[in-house]
Amino acid sequence: MKHTLATFCLLLVGIALSLPVRADGDVGAPVVVRDPYYGDVLFHFYKGDYFNAIVRLTAAQKRGVLSHHDEDAELLRGGLALSYGLHEEAGEIFDQLLAAKTRPEIRDRTWFFLAKIRYQRGYLDAAAQALAAIGDELPKNLEPERRVLAANVAIERGQFDEAIAALERWKGPKGWSDYARFNLGVALVRAGRFAEGANWLDKVGRLGDDRPEMLGLRDKANVALGYTWLQNEAPERARPVLQRVRLKGPFSNKALLGVGWADSDAGDFRSALTPWNELAGRDLLDPAVQESLLAVPYALGKLDATGQAATQYESAIVAFSQEHQRLSNAIADIEAGGMLDRMLAVDATADDTSGWYWRLDEMPDATESRYLYLLMAEHSFQEALKSYRDLVALRANLLSWLDKTRVFREIMDTRKAGYAARLPRIEESLANADMQALRARHDELLARVQRVESEQDLFALATRREQQLADEIGDIASKPVLSASSPELDDVKARLRLLQGVLKWQAEQDFPARVWRQKKQLHDINRILVGAERARLAVDDARVNEPERLLDFDQRVTTLTPRIELMLARVEATIQRQREFLDGLAVDELRAQQERLDTYTVQARFALAAVYDRATAASNDDGAQP
């Protein structure tokens, strides 16, 4: 089972990536996510948060924001629906993909998953048609499962020769084919083709694979083959096959019982006592152990150990009665309610949205737990329990969303109050802000800088000190006294020309940098003005449209609350029905165990009476002798 679940997880990853998945679990090259919303979906998917992944995927598809990943997203949605047991919805999605002009690799994977759905639902002919439609673009990692699926479909349809031919040509990973070989062997035996079925079961029963799941399959095949030989009155062939089963495995009890019956059928009752006595000391919960409590005194009776046989029958009757009472107590606990909550509480640390591959691997410490292991191993109960768990998780999500709508309501009220409070201040600020005047002033300054640059007006951008010095030198140079000519005045005029030259040279050196700084400052001012103008437009838009947006969001929140409450009521009702269904399955299972104990008790009483009758008859015969 772990192998199958892990494989399905990899298949879902392959769906999400739209890439083949290698056998070692590597998904190959990185995926280029072109739509951010699809990346958000994949983020939740890779976290194992399948519920939020499918919610976000559905919402994104309705909004039409996955244009670059339409086919991949739809295939992922089908896989996620399948992971939650929504077979009909998944089937519809795959059918729609096949009706569209999808890429060949998408079509082949879609046919493959459609075949799986049809097989799981018992539509064997339709599953065979889907498998036949698969082309050459199916990823190599899916090919082994496709072959096994094809073999299982053929077996279920009674086409054993076709399944045999497919398995004989098998060249893929051996682990996959062994399950199909086991199914084929069992089906052939049930169809009356004992020799062929035994041959396939024997092959599986001799597997050399030491992986835990393969060891379990090997034991299961040996038990099936051993009991097949017992039913065909061949105990000498059944015994060595059953002895291949591990003594500590899940099938050891049934194997020990079968070994004892093989010895018994061969007339060797003393040897039969060895496995039966070993079995009788194990947990009475197992039907094989219960049967051994009758088998041991049966063998003792055949060995003329009448007293020991009677004692063993009496002990069996007491044990059956005590177990029957414990079952009654367990039934009462289940009917009192709380069994399912106790089961889920054991797994309380797991993610509530894990979907497909969640499985209850540990039972709670409760009265009924020890009697439900066999029921828990059944696929139907596990699927129903997963559905119950998904419903509980859905209820938690709805309750969370209901709380969020209350938060949204508070947010809306706060935004309305804030809008009403800020609007007067905003309108006053807008009235005082003359953007046109600011823009005109900026343009005027820009024109002045451009004129200064074009005319090379060096002192237009000079510092105040430089302008002051230039004015002072000009004033001195314009004095009438300097118009005369003398050696002293000529020296003063030369010095003034030198000072004017130095100032002009300094102004020429600094002029480019000063022009650049002015332009940069005007550019920054322009950027601020553009931002302010945009903000003004945004404010104007908000003044016009914000009340409508607030009203629209308010209406959405208002209508969402009753929808959530309606869905919550439906989920609660469905949870109750599912709880009653699961409780009923558990109670039926425990009552079936009680009925089996009642049958064994009746058999034990009749056998004990027969032992007493034989003992009385033997005593009378001894007393009648002279």
GROMACS .gro file of N, CA, C and O in nm, residues 4-17 19 21 45 109 112-113 116 141-142 145 176:
model
  100
    4THR      N    1   0.207   0.196  -0.343
    4THR     CA    2   0.102   0.250  -0.428
    4THR      C    3   0.075   0.396  -0.397
    4THR      O    4   0.059   0.478  -0.487
    5LEU      N    5   0.069   0.432  -0.269
    5LEU     CA    6   0.040   0.570  -0.230
    5LEU      C    7   0.153   0.663  -0.272
    5LEU      O    8   0.129   0.772  -0.324
    6ALA      N    9   0.277   0.618  -0.251
    6ALA     CA   10   0.390   0.702  -0.291
    6ALA      C   11   0.390   0.722  -0.442
    6ALA      O   12   0.420   0.830  -0.492
    7THR      N   13   0.356   0.617  -0.513
    7THR     CA   14   0.350   0.628  -0.659
    7THR      C   15   0.245   0.729  -0.701
    7THR      O   16   0.268   0.810  -0.791
    8PHE      N   17   0.129   0.725  -0.637
    8PHE     CA   18   0.024   0.820  -0.675
    8PHE      C   19   0.068   0.963  -0.646
    8PHE      O   20   0.037   1.054  -0.722
    9CYS      N   21   0.142   0.983  -0.536
    9CYS     CA   22   0.193   1.117  -0.507
    9CYS      C   23   0.284   1.164  -0.621
    9CYS      O   24   0.275   1.278  -0.665
   10LEU      N   25   0.372   1.075  -0.669
   10LEU     CA   26   0.459   1.112  -0.779
   10LEU      C   27   0.380   1.139  -0.905
   10LEU      O   28   0.414   1.226  -0.984
   11LEU      N   29   0.273   1.063  -0.926
   11LEU     CA   30   0.190   1.086  -1.044
   11LEU      C   31   0.125   1.223  -1.036
   11LEU      O   32   0.116   1.295  -1.136
   12LEU      N   33   0.078   1.263  -0.919
   12LEU     CA   34   0.020   1.395  -0.905
   12LEU      C   35   0.124   1.503  -0.931
   12LEU      O   36   0.095   1.605  -0.994
   13VAL      N   37   0.248   1.480  -0.885
   13VAL     CA   38   0.354   1.576  -0.915
   13VAL      C   39   0.377   1.583  -1.065
   13VAL      O   40   0.395   1.689  -1.123
   14GLY      N   41   0.375   1.466  -1.131
   14GLY     CA   42   0.389   1.464  -1.276
   14GLY      C   43   0.279   1.540  -1.344
   14GLY      O   44   0.301   1.609  -1.444
   15ILE      N   45   0.156   1.529  -1.292
   15ILE     CA   46   0.044   1.606  -1.348
   15ILE      C   47   0.071   1.755  -1.331
   15ILE      O   48   0.054   1.834  -1.424
   16ALA      N   49   0.112   1.794  -1.211
   16ALA     CA   50   0.133   1.936  -1.184
   16ALA      C   51   0.241   1.994  -1.273
   16ALA      O   52   0.231   2.106  -1.322
   17LEU      N   53   0.347   1.917  -1.295
   17LEU     CA   54   0.458   1.967  -1.373
   17LEU      C   55   0.438   1.946  -1.522
   17LEU      O   56   0.510   2.006  -1.603
   19LEU      N   57   0.527   1.692  -1.674
   19LEU     CA   58   0.651   1.631  -1.717
   19LEU      C   59   0.653   1.487  -1.672
   19LEU      O   60   0.592   1.452  -1.572
   21VAL      N   61   0.777   1.157  -1.481
   21VAL     CA   62   0.843   1.136  -1.353
   21VAL      C   63   0.926   1.010  -1.362
   21VAL      O   64   0.876   0.906  -1.401
   45PHE      N   65   0.018   2.301  -0.362
   45PHE     CA   66   0.018   2.160  -0.400
   45PHE      C   67   0.141   2.089  -0.345
   45PHE      O   68   0.133   1.980  -0.288
  109ARG      N   69  -0.187   1.067  -2.099
  109ARG     CA   70  -0.201   1.063  -1.953
  109ARG      C   71  -0.348   1.073  -1.912
  109ARG      O   72  -0.391   1.011  -1.815
  112PHE      N   73  -0.500   0.742  -1.953
  112PHE     CA   74  -0.453   0.653  -1.847
  112PHE      C   75  -0.533   0.673  -1.719
  112PHE      O   76  -0.582   0.576  -1.659
  113PHE      N   77  -0.546   0.798  -1.677
  113PHE     CA   78  -0.621   0.825  -1.553
  113PHE      C   79  -0.769   0.794  -1.570
  113PHE      O   80  -0.835   0.750  -1.475
  116LYS      N   81  -0.807   0.431  -1.513
  116LYS     CA   82  -0.802   0.398  -1.370
  116LYS      C   83  -0.936   0.425  -1.303
  116LYS      O   84  -0.985   0.344  -1.224
  141ASN      N   85   0.749   0.617  -1.675
  141ASN     CA   86   0.724   0.578  -1.536
  141ASN      C   87   0.582   0.525  -1.515
  141ASN      O   88   0.554   0.455  -1.419
  142LEU      N   89   0.489   0.560  -1.607
  142LEU     CA   90   0.352   0.513  -1.596
  142LEU      C   91   0.329   0.381  -1.669
  142LEU      O   92   0.226   0.317  -1.650
  145GLU      N   93   0.255   0.060  -1.451
  145GLU     CA   94   0.121   0.058  -1.393
  145GLU      C   95   0.015   0.038  -1.501
  145GLU      O   96  -0.088  -0.026  -1.477
  176TRP      N   97   0.573  -0.442  -0.979
  176TRP     CA   98   0.439  -0.418  -1.032
  176TRP      C   99   0.374  -0.548  -1.078
  176TRP      O  100   0.258  -0.575  -1.050
   0.00000   0.00000   0.00000
